XYZ file of C-alpha atoms in Angstrom:
563
model
C -48.500 -44.516 15.850
C -45.683 -46.964 15.080
C -42.283 -45.945 13.795
C -41.771 -46.713 10.091
C -38.629 -48.014 8.372
C -38.403 -48.134 4.572
C -35.795 -50.464 3.049
C -34.737 -49.766 -0.538
C -32.124 -51.309 -2.799
C -29.652 -49.998 -5.330
C -26.993 -50.852 -7.947
C -28.163 -54.426 -8.683
C -30.983 -56.748 -7.690
C -30.671 -59.812 -5.436
C -28.552 -58.028 -2.828
C -30.759 -59.371 -0.048
C -33.216 -56.654 0.977
C -35.527 -59.338 2.368
C -32.788 -60.851 4.523
C -31.699 -57.380 5.651
C -35.274 -56.405 6.580
C -35.818 -59.667 8.459
C -32.481 -59.301 10.271
C -33.282 -55.764 11.400
C -36.687 -56.965 12.621
C -34.974 -59.781 14.538
C -32.664 -57.328 16.282
C -35.539 -55.000 17.197
C -37.657 -57.892 18.493
C -34.778 -58.853 20.783
C -35.252 -55.439 22.425
C -38.852 -56.271 23.244
C -40.327 -54.273 20.369
C -43.267 -55.595 18.380
C -42.386 -55.475 14.688
C -44.426 -55.903 11.507
C -42.957 -56.365 8.032
C -44.381 -55.589 4.617
C -43.220 -56.112 1.020
C -44.112 -53.516 -1.621
C -43.709 -55.169 -5.043
C -43.727 -53.100 -8.247
C -45.011 -55.689 -10.718
C -48.514 -55.416 -12.193
C -49.619 -58.945 -11.300
C -52.176 -58.871 -8.492
C -50.047 -61.519 -6.740
C -47.366 -64.029 -7.812
C -49.866 -66.916 -7.880
C -49.911 -67.208 -11.678
C -46.250 -66.394 -12.196
C -43.683 -68.917 -13.368
C -41.204 -70.015 -10.658
C -38.350 -69.354 -13.095
C -39.397 -65.696 -13.243
C -40.474 -65.089 -9.682
C -39.187 -67.958 -7.564
C -41.264 -69.549 -4.847
C -44.809 -68.431 -4.062
C -45.121 -68.119 -0.290
C -48.536 -68.741 1.287
C -49.818 -67.180 4.509
C -52.375 -68.508 6.995
C -55.120 -66.323 5.540
C -54.547 -67.724 2.045
C -52.541 -64.934 0.431
C -50.086 -65.910 -2.308
C -47.116 -63.648 -1.686
C -43.503 -62.859 -2.446
C -40.915 -65.275 -1.066
C -39.424 -62.516 1.128
C -42.393 -62.960 3.473
C -40.922 -66.381 4.159
C -37.739 -64.722 5.408
C -39.814 -62.370 7.559
C -41.662 -65.212 9.269
C -38.588 -67.427 9.641
C -36.524 -64.729 11.357
C -39.232 -63.185 13.541
C -42.380 -63.872 15.545
C -44.564 -61.982 13.052
C -47.547 -63.799 11.568
C -48.156 -62.277 8.158
C -51.194 -62.017 5.900
C -52.683 -60.288 2.868
C -51.902 -56.800 4.110
C -48.182 -57.642 4.316
C -47.639 -57.966 0.542
C -48.727 -55.128 -1.735
C -48.258 -55.113 -5.514
C -48.724 -52.467 -8.179
C -51.443 -54.700 -9.598
C -53.419 -54.486 -6.350
C -52.929 -50.722 -6.142
C -54.000 -49.958 -9.708
C -56.893 -52.422 -9.519
C -58.206 -50.673 -6.405
C -57.852 -47.171 -7.844
C -59.490 -48.107 -11.164
C -62.362 -49.836 -9.326
C -62.941 -46.660 -7.292
C -62.838 -44.555 -10.447
C -65.457 -46.780 -12.130
C -67.696 -46.400 -9.055
C -67.395 -42.642 -9.287
C -65.546 -42.264 -5.983
C -63.365 -39.478 -7.350
C -66.343 -37.317 -8.301
C -65.292 -36.798 -11.897
C -61.721 -35.755 -11.088
C -58.744 -36.704 -13.230
C -57.162 -39.837 -11.760
C -53.353 -39.616 -11.656
C -50.348 -41.447 -10.229
C -49.941 -38.493 -7.850
C -51.988 -38.243 -5.709
C -54.335 -41.195 -6.282
C -51.855 -44.068 -6.703
C -49.494 -42.747 -4.045
C -52.386 -42.167 -1.627
C -53.516 -45.769 -2.129
C -49.986 -47.011 -1.402
C -49.828 -44.934 1.790
C -53.139 -46.406 2.911
C -51.750 -49.922 2.407
C -48.727 -48.999 4.532
C -51.043 -47.762 7.286
C -53.280 -50.843 6.990
C -50.553 -53.059 8.482
C -50.931 -51.394 11.888
C -54.532 -50.223 11.639
C -56.031 -53.033 13.723
C -52.922 -54.295 15.534
C -50.452 -52.552 17.803
C -46.876 -52.458 16.537
C -43.888 -50.448 17.691
C -42.136 -50.592 14.311
C -43.339 -51.312 10.755
C -40.656 -52.248 8.212
C -41.667 -51.790 4.560
C -39.341 -53.277 1.949
C -39.635 -51.644 -1.466
C -39.033 -54.155 -4.258
C -36.869 -53.425 -7.258
C -33.811 -51.208 -7.574
C -33.453 -47.431 -7.318
C -33.899 -46.051 -10.816
C -36.506 -48.595 -11.934
C -39.558 -46.948 -13.520
C -41.855 -49.488 -11.847
C -40.691 -48.594 -8.318
C -41.144 -44.809 -8.629
C -44.744 -44.625 -7.304
C -43.746 -46.611 -4.193
C -40.691 -44.453 -3.561
C -42.731 -41.278 -4.051
C -45.363 -42.603 -1.644
C -42.632 -43.356 0.917
C -41.246 -39.822 0.468
C -44.695 -38.332 1.054
C -45.267 -40.644 4.011
C -42.142 -39.344 5.723
C -43.219 -35.763 5.083
C -46.550 -36.512 6.784
C -45.290 -38.405 9.865
C -41.993 -36.577 10.409
C -38.364 -37.637 10.602
C -38.632 -38.892 14.173
C -41.245 -41.414 13.054
C -39.724 -42.621 9.789
C -36.387 -43.848 8.518
C -34.851 -44.781 5.156
C -32.341 -47.622 4.914
C -30.692 -48.142 1.540
C -29.030 -51.453 0.697
C -26.315 -51.053 -1.891
C -23.244 -52.765 -3.343
C -19.563 -51.980 -2.859
C -17.954 -54.230 -5.492
C -14.416 -55.575 -5.289
C -12.543 -55.134 -8.562
C -10.034 -57.979 -8.550
C -7.862 -56.582 -11.348
C -7.343 -53.381 -9.362
C -7.449 -55.085 -5.967
C -9.836 -52.385 -4.701
C -13.327 -51.902 -3.337
C -15.220 -49.261 -5.318
C -17.709 -46.835 -3.747
C -18.872 -45.090 -6.931
C -21.885 -47.429 -7.548
C -23.126 -46.617 -4.037
C -22.690 -42.888 -4.626
C -24.663 -43.070 -7.885
C -27.427 -45.144 -6.283
C -27.841 -42.678 -3.428
C -27.781 -39.860 -5.992
C -30.690 -41.511 -7.814
C -32.719 -41.578 -4.602
C -31.916 -37.953 -3.838
C -33.190 -36.934 -7.265
C -36.657 -38.124 -6.244
C -36.424 -36.488 -2.822
C -35.217 -39.336 -0.592
C -32.069 -38.970 1.507
C -31.138 -42.329 3.071
C -30.470 -42.259 6.815
C -28.549 -45.550 6.898
C -26.558 -47.358 4.203
C -26.093 -51.123 4.313
C -23.166 -51.955 2.044
C -22.969 -55.474 0.624
C -19.344 -56.431 0.130
C -17.124 -59.486 -0.087
C -14.213 -57.655 1.598
C -14.010 -55.716 4.850
C -14.863 -52.020 4.696
C -12.153 -50.149 6.595
C -12.954 -46.918 8.385
C -11.450 -44.860 5.554
C -13.916 -46.318 3.053
C -16.804 -45.841 5.471
C -15.818 -42.206 5.948
C -15.629 -41.708 2.180
C -19.080 -43.223 1.628
C -20.486 -41.139 4.485
C -19.027 -37.921 3.060
C -20.226 -38.382 -0.513
C -23.620 -39.868 0.430
C -24.399 -37.332 3.180
C -24.790 -39.793 6.085
C -22.950 -40.138 9.386
C -19.974 -42.552 9.391
C -21.672 -44.731 12.030
C -24.660 -45.049 9.677
C -22.539 -46.855 7.061
C -23.092 -50.520 7.875
C -20.897 -53.276 6.494
C -22.780 -56.336 5.231
C -20.046 -58.761 4.310
C -20.863 -62.104 2.703
C -21.562 -64.820 5.294
C -21.670 -68.615 5.251
C -25.250 -68.708 6.567
C -28.003 -66.118 6.173
C -28.793 -66.652 9.861
C -25.543 -64.862 10.719
C -26.895 -61.590 9.324
C -28.651 -60.393 12.505
C -25.403 -60.973 14.412
C -23.258 -59.071 11.899
C -25.709 -56.152 11.825
C -25.747 -56.139 15.611
C -21.943 -56.047 15.662
C -22.089 -53.034 13.341
C -24.452 -51.379 15.873
C -27.174 -50.674 13.344
C -29.694 -50.920 16.195
C -28.092 -47.986 18.027
C -28.355 -45.807 14.931
C -32.003 -46.810 14.362
C -32.988 -46.135 17.969
C -31.188 -42.796 17.961
C -32.827 -41.567 14.775
C -36.327 -42.815 15.671
C -36.091 -41.629 19.297
C -36.597 -45.162 20.624
C -35.217 -45.934 24.069
C -32.117 -48.044 23.492
C -32.026 -51.486 25.097
C -29.180 -53.864 24.281
C -31.347 -56.867 23.359
C -29.553 -60.196 23.422
C -29.187 -62.521 20.422
C -27.356 -65.125 22.525
C -29.966 -67.855 22.023
C -30.068 -67.209 18.276
C -26.274 -67.536 18.102
C -26.147 -70.638 20.292
C -29.166 -72.542 18.961
C -29.125 -71.484 15.317
C -25.891 -69.974 14.020
C -23.388 -72.114 15.941
C -25.229 -75.315 15.027
C -25.548 -74.256 11.400
C -21.843 -73.441 11.121
C -20.413 -76.200 13.319
C -22.666 -79.283 13.086
C -21.591 -82.618 14.583
C -23.084 -84.668 11.752
C -23.893 -84.385 8.052
C -26.317 -86.139 5.702
C -27.108 -85.956 1.991
C -30.719 -85.517 0.908
C -31.953 -85.383 -2.680
C -34.590 -82.846 -3.736
C -36.222 -84.056 -6.950
C -37.999 -81.289 -8.861
C -38.269 -79.597 -12.225
C -37.365 -76.059 -11.127
C -33.998 -77.169 -9.740
C -31.994 -74.740 -11.883
C -33.316 -71.748 -9.935
C -32.336 -71.564 -6.259
C -35.362 -69.487 -5.225
C -37.976 -71.852 -6.713
C -37.771 -74.156 -3.664
C -36.482 -71.579 -1.163
C -38.627 -72.621 1.819
C -37.939 -76.316 1.129
C -34.189 -75.792 1.255
C -34.384 -73.626 4.366
C -36.674 -76.119 6.130
C -34.214 -78.933 5.416
C -31.506 -76.794 6.996
C -33.792 -76.258 9.997
C -34.280 -80.015 10.267
C -30.514 -80.318 10.205
C -30.075 -77.717 12.955
C -32.584 -79.612 15.120
C -30.495 -82.777 14.654
C -27.120 -81.011 14.956
C -26.398 -81.939 11.345
C -25.477 -80.258 8.090
C -27.912 -81.186 5.338
C -26.097 -81.477 2.019
C -28.801 -80.982 -0.606
C -28.394 -82.837 -3.879
C -30.593 -81.199 -6.500
C -31.879 -83.656 -9.081
C -33.845 -82.549 -12.135
C -36.796 -84.924 -12.467
C -36.604 -84.624 -16.257
C -33.215 -86.337 -16.100
C -34.545 -89.506 -14.454
C -35.453 -91.745 -17.366
C -33.916 -95.183 -16.930
C -32.185 -97.492 -14.444
C -28.825 -95.871 -15.104
C -30.179 -92.428 -14.256
C -30.992 -93.712 -10.752
C -27.246 -93.720 -10.088
C -27.774 -90.033 -9.269
C -29.131 -91.227 -5.916
C -25.855 -92.867 -4.910
C -24.867 -91.681 -1.442
C -28.309 -90.171 -0.799
C -29.936 -90.940 2.563
C -33.278 -89.240 1.980
C -35.441 -88.265 -1.001
C -37.835 -85.297 -1.042
C -40.272 -84.562 -3.873
C -41.709 -81.015 -3.578
C -44.757 -79.350 -5.119
C -45.258 -77.948 -8.600
C -47.662 -77.732 -11.528
C -47.748 -79.202 -15.023
C -46.978 -82.624 -16.460
C -43.333 -81.952 -17.320
C -40.973 -84.030 -15.177
C -43.730 -86.120 -13.557
C -42.463 -89.512 -14.782
C -39.038 -88.787 -13.305
C -40.621 -87.990 -9.950
C -42.546 -91.271 -10.062
C -39.334 -93.226 -10.703
C -37.609 -91.464 -7.808
C -40.501 -92.305 -5.470
C -40.524 -95.948 -6.596
C -36.796 -96.109 -5.913
C -37.280 -94.681 -2.395
C -40.187 -97.036 -1.676
C -38.476 -100.212 -2.895
C -35.020 -99.436 -1.465
C -36.579 -98.275 1.823
C -34.877 -94.877 1.663
C -36.573 -92.219 3.847
C -39.052 -90.352 1.630
C -40.932 -87.088 2.075
C -43.538 -85.925 -0.454
C -45.062 -82.458 -0.384
C -48.239 -81.395 -2.270
C -47.599 -82.696 -5.797
C -45.063 -85.003 -4.111
C -47.924 -86.689 -2.239
C -50.006 -86.940 -5.394
C -47.075 -88.546 -7.219
C -46.596 -90.977 -4.310
C -50.233 -92.048 -4.687
C -49.886 -92.443 -8.467
C -46.675 -94.471 -8.129
C -48.208 -96.755 -5.476
C -51.309 -97.333 -7.613
C -49.263 -98.216 -10.684
C -46.565 -100.377 -9.132
C -48.048 -101.792 -5.919
C -51.716 -102.108 -6.944
C -51.058 -102.934 -10.623
C -53.293 -100.088 -11.823
C -51.576 -99.532 -15.152
C -52.065 -96.029 -16.433
C -53.068 -94.609 -13.035
C -52.631 -90.834 -13.046
C -53.965 -87.472 -11.963
C -56.721 -85.896 -14.033
C -54.536 -82.787 -14.059
C -52.197 -84.623 -16.423
C -54.463 -87.196 -18.093
C -58.210 -86.595 -18.056
C -58.845 -90.037 -19.627
C -56.771 -92.090 -17.174
C -58.464 -95.424 -16.296
C -57.497 -94.924 -12.636
C -57.855 -91.260 -11.588
C -56.312 -91.682 -8.124
C -55.855 -87.885 -8.009
C -58.754 -85.690 -9.142
C -59.953 -82.120 -9.059
C -61.416 -80.830 -5.801
C -65.207 -80.588 -5.925
C -65.223 -76.833 -5.319
C -62.742 -76.381 -8.187
C -64.977 -77.933 -10.864
C -66.385 -74.644 -12.196
C -63.431 -72.335 -11.540
C -62.558 -70.184 -14.543
C -60.094 -67.608 -13.189
C -56.684 -69.061 -12.289
C -55.465 -66.388 -9.853
C -56.194 -66.802 -6.141
C -58.757 -69.586 -6.600
C -56.900 -72.662 -5.355
C -57.413 -74.201 -1.940
C -55.276 -71.641 -0.150
C -54.211 -70.937 3.426
C -54.434 -72.732 6.759
C -56.792 -75.675 7.247
C -57.073 -78.124 10.165
C -56.035 -81.756 9.822
C -56.806 -84.637 12.168
C -53.994 -87.134 12.702
C -54.486 -90.811 13.477
C -52.633 -92.315 16.416
C -49.849 -94.866 15.946
C -48.585 -93.142 12.818
C -45.322 -91.463 11.872
C -47.215 -88.185 11.643
C -48.590 -88.464 15.187
C -45.137 -89.309 16.558
C -43.737 -86.206 14.855
C -46.447 -83.701 15.785
C -47.402 -85.232 19.150
C -50.899 -83.860 18.507
C -54.293 -85.141 17.371
C -55.100 -82.042 15.294
C -52.836 -79.592 13.526
C -53.152 -76.639 11.156
C -51.158 -76.383 7.923
C -51.110 -74.176 4.823
C -52.354 -75.393 1.453
C -51.940 -74.413 -2.192
C -53.495 -76.876 -4.624
C -56.507 -77.773 -6.768
C -56.262 -81.566 -6.859
C -56.748 -84.137 -4.099
C -56.614 -87.867 -3.428
C -59.656 -89.600 -4.978
C -61.741 -91.150 -2.186
C -62.857 -93.999 -4.463
C -59.442 -95.598 -3.956
C -59.190 -95.270 -0.174
C -60.053 -98.878 0.627
C -57.699 -100.381 -1.965
C -54.780 -98.246 -0.768
C -55.352 -99.087 2.889
C -55.629 -102.835 2.222
C -52.287 -102.688 0.373
C -50.529 -101.014 3.302
C -50.857 -97.303 2.590
C -52.090 -95.542 5.718
C -54.257 -92.452 5.410
C -52.710 -90.915 8.510
C -54.188 -87.431 8.235
C -57.619 -86.294 7.059
C -59.713 -83.132 7.148
C -62.098 -82.790 10.134
C -64.997 -83.728 7.848
C -63.120 -86.878 6.850
C -63.623 -86.064 3.162
C -60.083 -85.015 2.237
C -56.944 -87.121 2.604
C -54.157 -84.842 3.792
C -51.385 -87.300 4.767
C -50.341 -90.770 3.668
C -47.592 -93.092 4.887
C -46.427 -96.585 4.013
C -46.496 -99.504 6.417
C -43.314 -101.566 6.634
C -41.126 -98.678 5.475
C -38.706 -96.912 7.884
C -40.060 -93.462 7.012
C -42.283 -92.922 3.966
C -44.604 -89.961 4.481
C -46.330 -87.540 2.119
C -48.599 -84.568 2.759
C -50.985 -82.509 0.640
C -50.136 -79.273 2.457
C -46.913 -77.219 2.603
C -45.157 -77.702 5.962
C -42.137 -75.719 4.742
C -44.101 -72.492 5.248
C -44.209 -72.971 9.026
C -40.616 -73.973 9.751
C -38.103 -71.735 11.536
C -34.364 -72.080 12.194
C -34.987 -72.071 15.953
C -38.147 -74.185 15.619
C -37.836 -76.786 12.883
C -41.100 -78.151 11.522
C -41.774 -81.580 13.117
C -41.916 -83.369 9.761
C -38.644 -81.894 8.499
C -37.020 -82.621 11.860
C -38.096 -86.271 11.726
C -37.270 -86.660 8.040
C -33.687 -85.519 8.622
C -33.421 -87.682 11.750
C -34.451 -90.791 9.849
C -32.102 -89.913 6.996
C -29.283 -89.851 9.552
C -30.423 -93.212 10.940
C -30.512 -94.679 7.422
C -27.007 -93.364 6.761
C -25.676 -94.815 10.023
C -27.333 -98.196 9.481
C -25.657 -98.491 6.089
C -22.335 -97.502 7.613
C -22.048 -94.826 4.938
C -19.433 -92.119 5.178
C -21.068 -88.755 6.017
C -20.837 -86.255 3.153
C -18.624 -83.194 3.311
C -20.853 -80.073 3.375
C -20.647 -78.297 0.049
C -20.453 -74.606 -0.783
C -23.709 -72.658 -1.070
C -23.060 -71.186 -4.498
C -26.183 -70.446 -6.502
C -26.481 -72.538 -9.664
C -26.488 -70.993 -13.122
C -30.001 -70.365 -14.348
C -31.120 -72.223 -17.429
C -34.779 -71.756 -18.317
C -36.248 -74.532 -20.500
C -38.081 -73.117 -23.508
C -41.261 -75.035 -22.706
C -41.200 -73.616 -19.181
C -41.114 -69.933 -20.089
C -44.783 -69.689 -20.963
C -46.300 -72.053 -18.389
C -48.879 -70.706 -15.968
C -48.667 -72.394 -12.586
C -52.064 -72.300 -10.990
């Protein structure tokens, strides 16, 4: 049986439980342990597939086609774990399963209750992660904040789980906040004490506290937290703000969290080196030789988490090229005329990511036209590829009114149309083309030079595809169909002849990029952006701060369903 670690959060949300869980997994993997990670989410949606990006952020997709929480992206980026459906559990899934069993009569007429039926189902999902695979440690992150009504069944299930497997086989880590009150010039421990008190009320005593703070925790403060929260002083771990999230495993290692974990779980302690991670990831991220500015043109720009994997993959491409990628976020709704294109001044690459809905599409088309005509390196992803096809049809092939049937069912030139298997789909959730599919790449293309392979596998999340009726016209006009499905029926990649680097893909390469293994397409995109910058003799940009933007949710966006 594997050892189990439960990670909970307190005081406020967005403290970084996902980063903390991934960092701990990274440290344990460095010791030679095989680690699995799981996210337990308290919302009633079956998955985030129909949720608005402004409410939930990015939807992460796994190889097996699960639409999951974005924290699974952190898990895969930091570790060697390959995740799937069993690694993201929601209240919606739990209640749906229990109610289905009740309707079948599985409970033999008994009264169905949160305890034991819901909690038993949660415990089964925790066990499912390691049922058919061997792991040394399973890390389960509990979503939400201590005190939330929605999280109580998961916390109760975790409490019961520990009672069943014993203290030597389970561990609770609580991530909390130690705020700095500037007016008083002091760090305050009371929020942490109250958060731990809330957990104790439901029967959970944390074994380790990870304290988010912007100032150093001296030993006196650690001793105070340890005394009032009933943990050992060495189990109070400082988690100070860092310039790059990839520093977190190093800071946790410096705090010797791994020694405490191994001691409490009776795991033989091995030092485990993070030297390569520091040298090849952190040092290059913090001290790059070059810098380049790349524009990301989308309609969810106001929320940092909506394009989380895109931003991280651009950073990975930068690390691979020893460069800082300065991301300029451009709202596609604000691109309406020639003057608005001045936003692209100083930009050496343009990326148009995925999305759903007609809002902001015309701005994306103008951005793509600008990149195509000015020969600026361009990268289109999912909807970005569809927009590239629409723009090319309108402005290079003179197909006025060309569009996607998603946005205009009566378009005279439906260059993008609904997938055949999607024609009769009624339910929106979990019914797109989802998960990993193979793609064959043609030789003598930008794609083949990047991948150095004839066939690859990438993850998809879409309903619409390039319309095969327009293949011949596109190819004659200089648009290569560089990647297709093995059957040859689906166009997966396009690129423009005579352009330094103009490439668009129907899949989501950002889901398979890592800081120590940048995705080939992001690596090459950043490389060509650097070449473009150097050829122009442009002055490299000064890397900017990583402050999160203020969130402003457009009224028309609040009710949109994205599926």
